JSON list of C-alpha atoms in Angstrom, two decimals:
[
{"chain": "W", "resi": 1, "resn": "PHE", "atom": "CA", "xyz": [-2.15, 19.48, -4.84]},
{"chain": "W", "resi": 2, "resn": "GLY", "atom": "CA", "xyz": [-4.98, 21.94, -5.11]},
{"chain": "W", "resi": 3, "resn": "ILE", "atom": "CA", "xyz": [-7.63, 20.25, -2.95]},
{"chain": "W", "resi": 4, "resn": "ASP", "atom": "CA", "xyz": [-8.41, 20.29, 0.75]},
{"chain": "W", "resi": 5, "resn": "PRO", "atom": "CA", "xyz": [-9.07, 16.68, 1.78]},
{"chain": "W", "resi": 6, "resn": "VAL", "atom": "CA", "xyz": [-11.15, 17.81, 4.75]},
{"chain": "W", "resi": 7, "resn": "GLU", "atom": "CA", "xyz": [-13.74, 19.19, 2.31]},
{"chain": "W", "resi": 8, "resn": "HIS", "atom": "CA", "xyz": [-14.37, 15.73, 0.75]},
{"chain": "W", "resi": 9, "resn": "THR", "atom": "CA", "xyz": [-16.23, 12.69, 2.08]},
{"chain": "W", "resi": 10, "resn": "VAL", "atom": "CA", "xyz": [-14.25, 10.09, 0.07]},
{"chain": "W", "resi": 11, "resn": "ILE", "atom": "CA", "xyz": [-10.67, 10.21, -1.20]},
{"chain": "W", "resi": 12, "resn": "GLY", "atom": "CA", "xyz": [-9.01, 7.41, -3.19]},
{"chain": "W", "resi": 13, "resn": "LEU", "atom": "CA", "xyz": [-5.25, 6.97, -3.03]},
{"chain": "W", "resi": 14, "resn": "LYS", "atom": "CA", "xyz": [-2.77, 4.69, -4.76]},
{"chain": "W", "resi": 15, "resn": "SER", "atom": "CA", "xyz": [-0.44, 4.06, -1.87]},
{"chain": "W", "resi": 16, "resn": "MET", "atom": "CA", "xyz": [0.55, 1.24, 0.47]},
{"chain": "W", "resi": 17, "resn": "GLN", "atom": "CA", "xyz": [1.48, 2.95, 3.75]},
{"chain": "W", "resi": 18, "resn": "HIS", "atom": "CA", "xyz": [3.15, 6.34, 3.51]},
{"chain": "W", "resi": 19, "resn": "PHE", "atom": "CA", "xyz": [-0.21, 8.16, 3.18]},
{"chain": "W", "resi": 20, "resn": "ARG", "atom": "CA", "xyz": [-1.12, 7.33, 6.79]},
{"chain": "W", "resi": 21, "resn": "ALA", "atom": "CA", "xyz": [0.98, 10.07, 8.41]},
{"chain": "W", "resi": 22, "resn": "ALA", "atom": "CA", "xyz": [-1.00, 12.77, 6.61]},
{"chain": "W", "resi": 23, "resn": "PHE", "atom": "CA", "xyz": [-4.45, 11.18, 6.40]},
{"chain": "W", "resi": 24, "resn": "GLU", "atom": "CA", "xyz": [-4.98, 9.17, 9.61]},
{"chain": "W", "resi": 25, "resn": "PRO", "atom": "CA", "xyz": [-5.45, 12.30, 11.75]},
{"chain": "W", "resi": 26, "resn": "ILE", "atom": "CA", "xyz": [-8.29, 13.54, 9.51]},
{"chain": "W", "resi": 27, "resn": "ALA", "atom": "CA", "xyz": [-9.80, 10.26, 8.28]},
{"chain": "W", "resi": 28, "resn": "GLY", "atom": "CA", "xyz": [-12.91, 8.84, 9.85]},
{"chain": "W", "resi": 29, "resn": "ARG", "atom": "CA", "xyz": [-12.01, 5.46, 8.39]},
{"chain": "W", "resi": 30, "resn": "ILE", "atom": "CA", "xyz": [-9.32, 3.98, 6.12]},
{"chain": "W", "resi": 31, "resn": "ILE", "atom": "CA", "xyz": [-10.22, 1.07, 3.85]},
{"chain": "W", "resi": 32, "resn": "VAL", "atom": "CA", "xyz": [-7.28, -0.83, 2.36]},
{"chain": "W", "resi": 33, "resn": "CYS", "atom": "CA", "xyz": [-7.82, -2.43, -1.05]},
{"chain": "W", "resi": 34, "resn": "ASP", "atom": "CA", "xyz": [-5.74, -5.36, -2.28]},
{"chain": "W", "resi": 35, "resn": "SER", "atom": "CA", "xyz": [-5.27, -4.83, -6.00]},
{"chain": "W", "resi": 36, "resn": "GLY", "atom": "CA", "xyz": [-3.66, -8.24, -6.38]},
{"chain": "W", "resi": 37, "resn": "ALA", "atom": "CA", "xyz": [-0.62, -6.75, -8.07]},
{"chain": "W", "resi": 38, "resn": "ILE", "atom": "CA", "xyz": [3.04, -7.10, -7.09]},
{"chain": "W", "resi": 39, "resn": "CYS", "atom": "CA", "xyz": [2.53, -5.07, -3.90]},
{"chain": "W", "resi": 40, "resn": "THR", "atom": "CA", "xyz": [-0.20, -7.33, -2.50]},
{"chain": "W", "resi": 41, "resn": "PRO", "atom": "CA", "xyz": [0.10, -8.01, 1.24]},
{"chain": "W", "resi": 42, "resn": "ASP", "atom": "CA", "xyz": [-1.14, -11.57, 0.57]},
{"chain": "W", "resi": 43, "resn": "VAL", "atom": "CA", "xyz": [2.09, -13.41, -0.22]},
{"chain": "W", "resi": 44, "resn": "THR", "atom": "CA", "xyz": [0.17, -16.52, -1.32]},
{"chain": "W", "resi": 45, "resn": "LYS", "atom": "CA", "xyz": [-1.00, -14.63, -4.42]},
{"chain": "W", "resi": 46, "resn": "LEU", "atom": "CA", "xyz": [2.54, -14.04, -5.71]},
{"chain": "W", "resi": 47, "resn": "THR", "atom": "CA", "xyz": [4.36, -16.31, -8.15]},
{"chain": "W", "resi": 48, "resn": "TYR", "atom": "CA", "xyz": [7.62, -17.65, -6.76]},
{"chain": "W", "resi": 49, "resn": "ARG", "atom": "CA", "xyz": [10.52, -19.13, -8.70]},
{"chain": "W", "resi": 50, "resn": "ASN", "atom": "CA", "xyz": [13.53, -20.94, -7.30]},
{"chain": "W", "resi": 51, "resn": "VAL", "atom": "CA", "xyz": [11.87, -21.52, -3.92]},
{"chain": "W", "resi": 52, "resn": "LYS", "atom": "CA", "xyz": [12.15, -24.84, -2.11]},
{"chain": "W", "resi": 53, "resn": "HIS", "atom": "CA", "xyz": [8.77, -26.12, -0.97]},
{"chain": "W", "resi": 54, "resn": "PRO", "atom": "CA", "xyz": [7.12, -26.38, 1.46]},
{"chain": "W", "resi": 55, "resn": "ILE", "atom": "CA", "xyz": [7.63, -22.85, 2.71]},
{"chain": "W", "resi": 56, "resn": "TYR", "atom": "CA", "xyz": [5.60, -20.90, 5.25]},
{"chain": "W", "resi": 57, "resn": "PRO", "atom": "CA", "xyz": [3.14, -19.19, 4.74]},
{"chain": "W", "resi": 58, "resn": "ILE", "atom": "CA", "xyz": [2.80, -20.11, 1.06]},
{"chain": "W", "resi": 59, "resn": "ASP", "atom": "CA", "xyz": [2.16, -23.82, 1.47]},
{"chain": "W", "resi": 60, "resn": "GLN", "atom": "CA", "xyz": [-0.69, -25.01, 3.68]},
{"chain": "W", "resi": 61, "resn": "ASP", "atom": "CA", "xyz": [1.07, -28.29, 4.58]},
{"chain": "W", "resi": 62, "resn": "PHE", "atom": "CA", "xyz": [4.12, -26.60, 6.12]},
{"chain": "W", "resi": 63, "resn": "GLU", "atom": "CA", "xyz": [5.34, -28.02, 9.44]},
{"chain": "W", "resi": 64, "resn": "LEU", "atom": "CA", "xyz": [8.16, -26.89, 11.71]}
]
C-alpha cells in the first residue's frame, strides 16, 4: 500500500483479527481498541431482541 510499516513507530488499523498474521511478527506491542460498534467483543454492550432472559453472559443474575 505504499508504506513500509517497519519504518513507523505507530500504525492504526481498522481490523478485528486478520491483521495479526502480518503485523504480530514486526509489532512491539498490539493495543486493541473497542469502538463499541457492532463488532465489539463485549457482548453486554449489544442490543438483543427476541432473547429469553436471563442469558449468560448478558445478565448478571444468570444461574445454571
